PDB file of C-alpha atoms in Angstrom:
ATOM      1  CA  UNK O  72     -34.287  15.373 149.491  1.00 58.00           C
ATOM      2  CA  UNK O  73     -31.121  14.053 150.965  1.00 62.00           C
ATOM      3  CA  UNK O  74     -27.815  14.480 149.190  1.00 90.00           C
ATOM      4  CA  UNK O  75     -24.346  13.203 149.871  1.00 97.00           C
ATOM      5  CA  UNK O  76     -21.327  15.157 148.661  1.00 97.00           C
ATOM      6  CA  UNK O  77     -17.776  13.933 148.322  1.00 97.00           C
ATOM      7  CA  UNK O  78     -15.654  16.779 147.011  1.00 96.00           C
ATOM      8  CA  UNK O  79     -12.381  14.894 146.543  1.00 97.00           C
ATOM      9  CA  UNK O  80     -12.295  12.828 143.340  1.00 97.00           C
ATOM     10  CA  UNK O  81      -8.889  11.381 144.241  1.00 98.00           C
ATOM     11  CA  UNK O  82      -6.557  11.305 147.219  1.00 98.00           C
ATOM     12  CA  UNK O  83      -3.015  10.003 147.246  1.00 98.00           C
ATOM     13  CA  UNK O  84      -1.245   8.728 150.352  1.00 98.00           C
ATOM     14  CA  UNK O  85       2.052   7.028 151.067  1.00 98.00           C
ATOM     15  CA  UNK O  86       2.177   3.704 152.802  1.00 98.00           C
ATOM     16  CA  UNK O  87       2.030   4.002 156.595  1.00 98.00           C
ATOM     17  CA  UNK O  88       0.728   7.562 156.348  1.00 98.00           C
ATOM     18  CA  UNK O  89      -2.736   8.889 157.164  1.00 98.00           C
ATOM     19  CA  UNK O  90      -5.371  10.158 154.767  1.00 98.00           C
ATOM     20  CA  UNK O  91      -8.718  11.783 155.467  1.00 98.00           C
ATOM     21  CA  UNK O  92     -11.666  11.624 153.103  1.00 98.00           C
ATOM     22  CA  UNK O  93     -14.383  14.219 153.401  1.00 98.00           C
ATOM     23  CA  UNK O  94     -18.122  13.772 153.124  1.00 98.00           C
ATOM     24  CA  UNK O  95     -20.987  16.150 153.756  1.00 98.00           C
ATOM     25  CA  UNK O  96     -24.662  15.392 153.647  1.00 97.00           C
ATOM     26  CA  UNK O  97     -27.912  17.221 153.759  1.00 96.00           C
ATOM     27  CA  UNK O  98     -30.959  15.999 155.649  1.00 94.00           C
ATOM     28  CA  UNK O  99     -33.788  17.207 157.826  1.00 93.00           C
ATOM     29  CA  UNK O 100     -34.221  13.802 159.436  1.00 91.00           C
ATOM     30  CA  UNK O 101     -33.136  12.969 162.981  1.00 92.00           C
ATOM     31  CA  UNK O 102     -32.981   9.192 162.579  1.00 93.00           C
ATOM     32  CA  UNK O 103     -30.379   8.235 160.021  1.00 95.00           C
ATOM     33  CA  UNK O 104     -27.225   6.244 159.477  1.00 95.00           C
ATOM     34  CA  UNK O 105     -23.995   7.080 157.684  1.00 97.00           C
ATOM     35  CA  UNK O 106     -21.636   4.623 156.080  1.00 97.00           C
ATOM     36  CA  UNK O 107     -18.313   4.382 154.351  1.00 98.00           C
ATOM     37  CA  UNK O 108     -17.984   1.669 151.740  1.00 98.00           C
ATOM     38  CA  UNK O 109     -14.853   0.520 149.956  1.00 98.00           C
ATOM     39  CA  UNK O 110     -14.946  -0.694 146.359  1.00 98.00           C
ATOM     40  CA  UNK O 111     -11.646  -2.264 145.281  1.00 97.00           C
ATOM     41  CA  UNK O 112     -10.856  -3.117 141.654  1.00 95.00           C
ATOM     42  CA  UNK O 113     -12.897  -6.315 142.031  1.00 94.00           C
ATOM     43  CA  UNK O 114     -15.895  -3.951 142.431  1.00 95.00           C
ATOM     44  CA  UNK O 115     -17.206  -5.871 145.445  1.00 96.00           C
ATOM     45  CA  UNK O 116     -18.705  -3.340 147.850  1.00 97.00           C
ATOM     46  CA  UNK O 117     -17.286  -3.705 151.353  1.00 96.00           C
ATOM     47  CA  UNK O 118     -18.650  -1.962 154.430  1.00 95.00           C
ATOM     48  CA  UNK O 119     -15.834  -0.103 156.166  1.00 97.00           C
ATOM     49  CA  UNK O 120     -17.613   1.657 158.988  1.00 97.00           C
ATOM     50  CA  UNK O 121     -21.057   2.689 160.132  1.00 95.00           C
ATOM     51  CA  UNK O 122     -22.277   5.548 162.305  1.00 96.00           C
ATOM     52  CA  UNK O 123     -25.706   5.953 163.869  1.00 94.00           C
ATOM     53  CA  UNK O 124     -26.776   9.586 164.006  1.00 94.00           C
ATOM     54  CA  UNK O 125     -27.988   9.334 167.585  1.00 93.00           C
ATOM     55  CA  UNK O 126     -24.563   8.217 168.794  1.00 93.00           C
ATOM     56  CA  UNK O 127     -22.218  11.034 169.650  1.00 88.00           C
ATOM     57  CA  UNK O 128     -19.180   8.816 169.855  1.00 94.00           C
ATOM     58  CA  UNK O 129     -17.264   8.500 166.618  1.00 95.00           C
ATOM     59  CA  UNK O 130     -17.146   4.983 165.191  1.00 94.00           C
ATOM     60  CA  UNK O 131     -13.805   3.198 164.877  1.00 95.00           C
ATOM     61  CA  UNK O 132     -12.826  -0.020 163.124  1.00 95.00           C
ATOM     62  CA  UNK O 133      -9.150  -0.836 163.506  1.00 96.00           C
ATOM     63  CA  UNK O 134      -7.263   1.636 161.289  1.00 97.00           C
ATOM     64  CA  UNK O 135     -10.451   3.339 160.124  1.00 98.00           C
ATOM     65  CA  UNK O 136     -12.172   6.048 162.122  1.00 97.00           C
ATOM     66  CA  UNK O 137     -14.707   8.733 161.436  1.00 98.00           C
ATOM     67  CA  UNK O 138     -15.162  12.307 162.535  1.00 97.00           C
ATOM     68  CA  UNK O 139     -18.907  12.772 162.774  1.00 97.00           C
ATOM     69  CA  UNK O 140     -19.940  16.402 163.125  1.00 96.00           C
ATOM     70  CA  UNK O 141     -23.717  16.260 163.277  1.00 96.00           C
ATOM     71  CA  UNK O 142     -24.394  19.988 163.417  1.00 95.00           C
ATOM     72  CA  UNK O 143     -22.109  20.598 160.457  1.00 96.00           C
ATOM     73  CA  UNK O 144     -23.483  17.497 158.657  1.00 97.00           C
ATOM     74  CA  UNK O 145     -19.973  16.284 158.061  1.00 97.00           C
ATOM     75  CA  UNK O 146     -18.753  12.685 158.144  1.00 98.00           C
ATOM     76  CA  UNK O 147     -15.084  12.274 157.294  1.00 98.00           C
ATOM     77  CA  UNK O 148     -13.133   9.015 157.182  1.00 98.00           C
ATOM     78  CA  UNK O 149      -9.569   8.744 158.426  1.00 98.00           C
ATOM     79  CA  UNK O 150      -7.414   5.877 157.274  1.00 98.00           C
ATOM     80  CA  UNK O 151      -4.364   5.474 159.491  1.00 98.00           C
ATOM     81  CA  UNK O 152      -1.200   3.530 158.697  1.00 98.00           C
ATOM     82  CA  UNK O 153      -2.301   3.209 155.078  1.00 98.00           C
ATOM     83  CA  UNK O 154      -1.605  -0.086 153.331  1.00 98.00           C
ATOM     84  CA  UNK O 155      -1.430  -0.991 149.656  1.00 97.00           C
ATOM     85  CA  UNK O 156      -4.625  -2.958 150.106  1.00 97.00           C
ATOM     86  CA  UNK O 157      -6.464   0.215 151.051  1.00 98.00           C
ATOM     87  CA  UNK O 158      -6.264   1.418 147.456  1.00 98.00           C
ATOM     88  CA  UNK O 159      -9.864   1.560 146.251  1.00 98.00           C
ATOM     89  CA  UNK O 160     -12.827   3.793 145.584  1.00 98.00           C
ATOM     90  CA  UNK O 161     -14.461   4.928 148.799  1.00 98.00           C
ATOM     91  CA  UNK O 162     -18.111   5.885 148.913  1.00 98.00           C
ATOM     92  CA  UNK O 163     -19.880   7.773 151.646  1.00 98.00           C
ATOM     93  CA  UNK O 164     -23.524   6.799 152.012  1.00 97.00           C
ATOM     94  CA  UNK O 165     -26.611   7.989 153.873  1.00 96.00           C
ATOM     95  CA  UNK O 166     -29.621   5.983 154.941  1.00 94.00           C
ATOM     96  CA  UNK O 167     -32.765   7.309 156.553  1.00 92.00           C
ATOM     97  CA  UNK O 168     -33.812   5.097 159.440  1.00 88.00           C
ATOM     98  CA  UNK O 169     -33.128   1.374 159.786  1.00 82.00           C
ATOM     99  CA  UNK O 170     -34.716   0.222 156.562  1.00 79.00           C
ATOM    100  CA  UNK O 171     -34.353   3.059 154.101  1.00 81.00           C
ATOM    101  CA  UNK O 172     -32.421   2.968 150.869  1.00 90.00           C
ATOM    102  CA  UNK O 173     -28.801   4.027 150.616  1.00 94.00           C
ATOM    103  CA  UNK O 174     -27.793   7.247 148.911  1.00 95.00           C
ATOM    104  CA  UNK O 175     -24.203   7.317 147.764  1.00 97.00           C
ATOM    105  CA  UNK O 176     -21.773  10.137 147.207  1.00 97.00           C
ATOM    106  CA  UNK O 177     -19.730  10.372 144.017  1.00 97.00           C
ATOM    107  CA  UNK O 178     -16.798   8.556 145.545  1.00 97.00           C
ATOM    108  CA  UNK O 179     -13.137   9.263 146.265  1.00 98.00           C
ATOM    109  CA  UNK O 180     -10.395   7.212 144.652  1.00 98.00           C
ATOM    110  CA  UNK O 181      -7.625   6.458 147.147  1.00 98.00           C
ATOM    111  CA  UNK O 182      -4.205   5.789 145.681  1.00 98.00           C
ATOM    112  CA  UNK O 183      -1.558   4.309 147.974  1.00 98.00           C
ATOM    113  CA  UNK O 184       2.071   4.733 146.951  1.00 97.00           C
ATOM    114  CA  UNK O 185       4.915   2.614 148.333  1.00 95.00           C
TER     115      UNK O 185
ATOM    116  CA  UNK V  44     -21.103 -11.819 157.420  1.00 71.00           C
ATOM    117  CA  UNK V  45     -24.011 -12.577 155.169  1.00 88.00           C
ATOM    118  CA  UNK V  46     -23.229 -13.607 151.594  1.00 94.00           C
ATOM    119  CA  UNK V  47     -25.005 -12.450 148.470  1.00 97.00           C
ATOM    120  CA  UNK V  48     -24.315 -14.016 145.096  1.00 97.00           C
ATOM    121  CA  UNK V  49     -25.091 -12.840 141.585  1.00 98.00           C
ATOM    122  CA  UNK V  50     -25.318 -14.837 138.408  1.00 97.00           C
ATOM    123  CA  UNK V  51     -23.963 -14.437 135.836  1.00 98.00           C
ATOM    124  CA  UNK V  52     -20.861 -12.439 136.715  1.00 97.00           C
ATOM    125  CA  UNK V  53     -20.655 -11.181 133.163  1.00 97.00           C
ATOM    126  CA  UNK V  54     -22.829 -11.494 130.108  1.00 98.00           C
ATOM    127  CA  UNK V  55     -22.580 -10.375 126.514  1.00 97.00           C
ATOM    128  CA  UNK V  56     -25.715 -10.239 124.429  1.00 96.00           C
ATOM    129  CA  UNK V  57     -26.973  -8.907 121.142  1.00 97.00           C
ATOM    130  CA  UNK V  58     -29.066  -5.800 120.897  1.00 97.00           C
ATOM    131  CA  UNK V  59     -32.766  -6.566 121.191  1.00 97.00           C
ATOM    132  CA  UNK V  60     -32.429  -9.635 123.367  1.00 97.00           C
ATOM    133  CA  UNK V  61     -33.409  -9.965 127.028  1.00 97.00           C
ATOM    134  CA  UNK V  62     -31.027 -10.782 129.833  1.00 98.00           C
ATOM    135  CA  UNK V  63     -31.865 -12.083 133.305  1.00 98.00           C
ATOM    136  CA  UNK V  64     -29.612 -11.472 136.307  1.00 98.00           C
ATOM    137  CA  UNK V  65     -30.124 -13.409 139.532  1.00 97.00           C
ATOM    138  CA  UNK V  66     -29.392 -12.185 143.031  1.00 97.00           C
ATOM    139  CA  UNK V  67     -29.391 -14.703 145.863  1.00 96.00           C
ATOM    140  CA  UNK V  68     -28.929 -14.376 149.594  1.00 95.00           C
ATOM    141  CA  UNK V  69     -27.050 -17.560 150.435  1.00 94.00           C
ATOM    142  CA  UNK V  70     -27.280 -17.911 154.189  1.00 91.00           C
ATOM    143  CA  UNK V  71     -30.101 -15.620 155.192  1.00 92.00           C
ATOM    144  CA  UNK V  72     -33.545 -14.526 154.138  1.00 91.00           C
ATOM    145  CA  UNK V  73     -34.081 -11.071 152.740  1.00 90.00           C
ATOM    146  CA  UNK V  74     -37.500  -9.520 152.404  1.00 87.00           C
ATOM    147  CA  UNK V  75     -35.926  -6.509 150.727  1.00 92.00           C
ATOM    148  CA  UNK V  76     -33.313  -6.407 148.004  1.00 95.00           C
ATOM    149  CA  UNK V  77     -31.988  -3.486 145.993  1.00 96.00           C
ATOM    150  CA  UNK V  78     -30.746  -3.181 142.426  1.00 97.00           C
ATOM    151  CA  UNK V  79     -28.094  -0.659 141.430  1.00 97.00           C
ATOM    152  CA  UNK V  80     -26.421   0.329 138.215  1.00 97.00           C
ATOM    153  CA  UNK V  81     -22.892   1.627 138.082  1.00 97.00           C
ATOM    154  CA  UNK V  82     -21.196   3.194 135.079  1.00 94.00           C
ATOM    155  CA  UNK V  83     -17.376   3.297 134.882  1.00 91.00           C
ATOM    156  CA  UNK V  84     -15.794   5.592 137.454  1.00 89.00           C
ATOM    157  CA  UNK V  85     -19.193   6.639 138.747  1.00 94.00           C
ATOM    158  CA  UNK V  86     -21.197   6.002 141.862  1.00 96.00           C
ATOM    159  CA  UNK V  87     -23.929   3.446 142.404  1.00 96.00           C
ATOM    160  CA  UNK V  88     -27.317   4.552 141.207  1.00 95.00           C
ATOM    161  CA  UNK V  89     -30.308   2.886 142.825  1.00 96.00           C
ATOM    162  CA  UNK V  90     -32.681   1.509 140.230  1.00 97.00           C
ATOM    163  CA  UNK V  91     -35.331  -0.158 142.346  1.00 96.00           C
ATOM    164  CA  UNK V  92     -36.239  -1.700 145.661  1.00 94.00           C
ATOM    165  CA  UNK V  93     -37.426  -5.272 145.463  1.00 91.00           C
ATOM    166  CA  UNK V  94     -39.799  -6.593 148.116  1.00 89.00           C
ATOM    167  CA  UNK V  95     -40.633 -10.280 148.416  1.00 87.00           C
ATOM    168  CA  UNK V  96     -44.164 -11.014 147.328  1.00 85.00           C
ATOM    169  CA  UNK V  97     -44.953  -7.540 146.058  1.00 87.00           C
ATOM    170  CA  UNK V  98     -44.179  -5.239 143.177  1.00 90.00           C
ATOM    171  CA  UNK V  99     -40.846  -3.506 143.063  1.00 93.00           C
ATOM    172  CA  UNK V 100     -40.549   0.202 143.719  1.00 94.00           C
ATOM    173  CA  UNK V 101     -38.651   1.948 140.943  1.00 96.00           C
ATOM    174  CA  UNK V 102     -36.649   5.126 141.240  1.00 95.00           C
ATOM    175  CA  UNK V 103     -37.615   8.110 139.195  1.00 95.00           C
ATOM    176  CA  UNK V 104     -36.451   7.834 135.611  1.00 95.00           C
ATOM    177  CA  UNK V 105     -36.060   4.041 135.631  1.00 96.00           C
ATOM    178  CA  UNK V 106     -38.294   2.303 133.107  1.00 95.00           C
ATOM    179  CA  UNK V 107     -40.118  -0.474 134.917  1.00 93.00           C
ATOM    180  CA  UNK V 108     -41.161  -2.147 131.675  1.00 95.00           C
ATOM    181  CA  UNK V 109     -37.553  -2.332 130.580  1.00 96.00           C
ATOM    182  CA  UNK V 110     -36.041  -3.445 133.865  1.00 97.00           C
ATOM    183  CA  UNK V 111     -38.332  -6.162 135.181  1.00 96.00           C
ATOM    184  CA  UNK V 112     -37.777  -7.148 138.786  1.00 95.00           C
ATOM    185  CA  UNK V 113     -39.192 -10.243 140.419  1.00 92.00           C
ATOM    186  CA  UNK V 114     -38.681 -11.156 144.066  1.00 90.00           C
ATOM    187  CA  UNK V 115     -40.442 -14.496 144.205  1.00 84.00           C
ATOM    188  CA  UNK V 116     -38.790 -15.891 147.323  1.00 90.00           C
ATOM    189  CA  UNK V 117     -36.981 -14.699 150.414  1.00 91.00           C
ATOM    190  CA  UNK V 118     -33.631 -15.632 148.904  1.00 93.00           C
ATOM    191  CA  UNK V 119     -33.960 -14.727 145.234  1.00 94.00           C
ATOM    192  CA  UNK V 120     -34.560 -11.556 143.261  1.00 95.00           C
ATOM    193  CA  UNK V 121     -34.152 -11.310 139.509  1.00 96.00           C
ATOM    194  CA  UNK V 122     -33.583  -8.367 137.209  1.00 97.00           C
ATOM    195  CA  UNK V 123     -34.485  -8.819 133.558  1.00 97.00           C
ATOM    196  CA  UNK V 124     -33.254  -6.269 131.078  1.00 98.00           C
ATOM    197  CA  UNK V 125     -35.731  -6.499 128.219  1.00 97.00           C
ATOM    198  CA  UNK V 126     -34.872  -5.607 124.632  1.00 97.00           C
ATOM    199  CA  UNK V 127     -31.385  -4.621 125.673  1.00 97.00           C
ATOM    200  CA  UNK V 128     -29.536  -1.904 123.799  1.00 96.00           C
ATOM    201  CA  UNK V 129     -25.886  -0.804 123.916  1.00 96.00           C
ATOM    202  CA  UNK V 130     -26.749   2.033 126.289  1.00 96.00           C
ATOM    203  CA  UNK V 131     -27.865  -0.598 128.823  1.00 97.00           C
ATOM    204  CA  UNK V 132     -24.295  -1.849 129.029  1.00 97.00           C
ATOM    205  CA  UNK V 133     -23.246  -1.316 132.619  1.00 97.00           C
ATOM    206  CA  UNK V 134     -22.328  -2.969 135.891  1.00 98.00           C
ATOM    207  CA  UNK V 135     -25.382  -4.126 137.828  1.00 98.00           C
ATOM    208  CA  UNK V 136     -25.138  -4.712 141.562  1.00 98.00           C
ATOM    209  CA  UNK V 137     -27.718  -6.122 143.933  1.00 97.00           C
ATOM    210  CA  UNK V 138     -27.829  -5.959 147.696  1.00 96.00           C
ATOM    211  CA  UNK V 139     -29.937  -7.634 150.347  1.00 94.00           C
ATOM    212  CA  UNK V 140     -31.104  -6.067 153.570  1.00 90.00           C
ATOM    213  CA  UNK V 141     -30.573  -7.995 156.790  1.00 86.00           C
ATOM    214  CA  UNK V 142     -29.806  -7.081 160.382  1.00 82.00           C
ATOM    215  CA  UNK V 143     -30.020  -3.392 159.640  1.00 82.00           C
ATOM    216  CA  UNK V 144     -27.318  -3.654 157.002  1.00 87.00           C
ATOM    217  CA  UNK V 145     -27.089  -4.031 153.231  1.00 91.00           C
ATOM    218  CA  UNK V 146     -24.977  -6.902 151.938  1.00 94.00           C
ATOM    219  CA  UNK V 147     -23.809  -6.520 148.369  1.00 97.00           C
ATOM    220  CA  UNK V 148     -23.432  -9.039 145.603  1.00 97.00           C
ATOM    221  CA  UNK V 149     -20.281  -9.110 143.472  1.00 97.00           C
ATOM    222  CA  UNK V 150     -21.996  -7.499 140.502  1.00 98.00           C
ATOM    223  CA  UNK V 151     -22.795  -8.437 136.918  1.00 98.00           C
ATOM    224  CA  UNK V 152     -21.121  -6.818 133.951  1.00 98.00           C
ATOM    225  CA  UNK V 153     -23.548  -6.536 131.046  1.00 98.00           C
ATOM    226  CA  UNK V 154     -22.282  -5.773 127.568  1.00 97.00           C
ATOM    227  CA  UNK V 155     -24.823  -5.274 124.803  1.00 97.00           C
ATOM    228  CA  UNK V 156     -23.435  -5.459 121.269  1.00 96.00           C
TER     229      UNK V 156
END
């Protein structure tokens, strides 16, 4: 069975600073995808970034980037130049193949202070 | 991006009644939709996978007779909570699969009195 672990219940960061959220996963599959989702107070799930396991290059979306360490089964998210709007719950998720179901980690609450 | 809607956004009902929640993909067709439940300050828990034209696949521990799922068209899946009880109070989220990505609805807050 696959599991996704987020060991940081909450992270605090000052505006304009950088914060890194950790995520580890366990799988024996070779074809899988990893995701970071943001859930703001509205509770609407928003895709932040996606990484295909077969791609060695780390995914980047503007101020968001990942550090994908396949051998270590680690998938951390770095938020650069943090903004007040980044305050939300962030979930790491795993999906086997292109059509499998998502498995979510417990989540990390990001607090951004002015 | 693709848009998924849910209706109602919130519902309050009495214990013992049934509640239906609709999930619609507005600008695309989705052969597969998913239903999640989320308790306060917790993660999303997958309840079932809904496939158009066939029976839903439920996750272990989810009562299929209590949480009825119908995916009658390529744009609509419904979740009916039958004989609801206070412990069923939760936030229910659906998502639709398209273009190798899941698009999430805004969620439905169910409160059972």
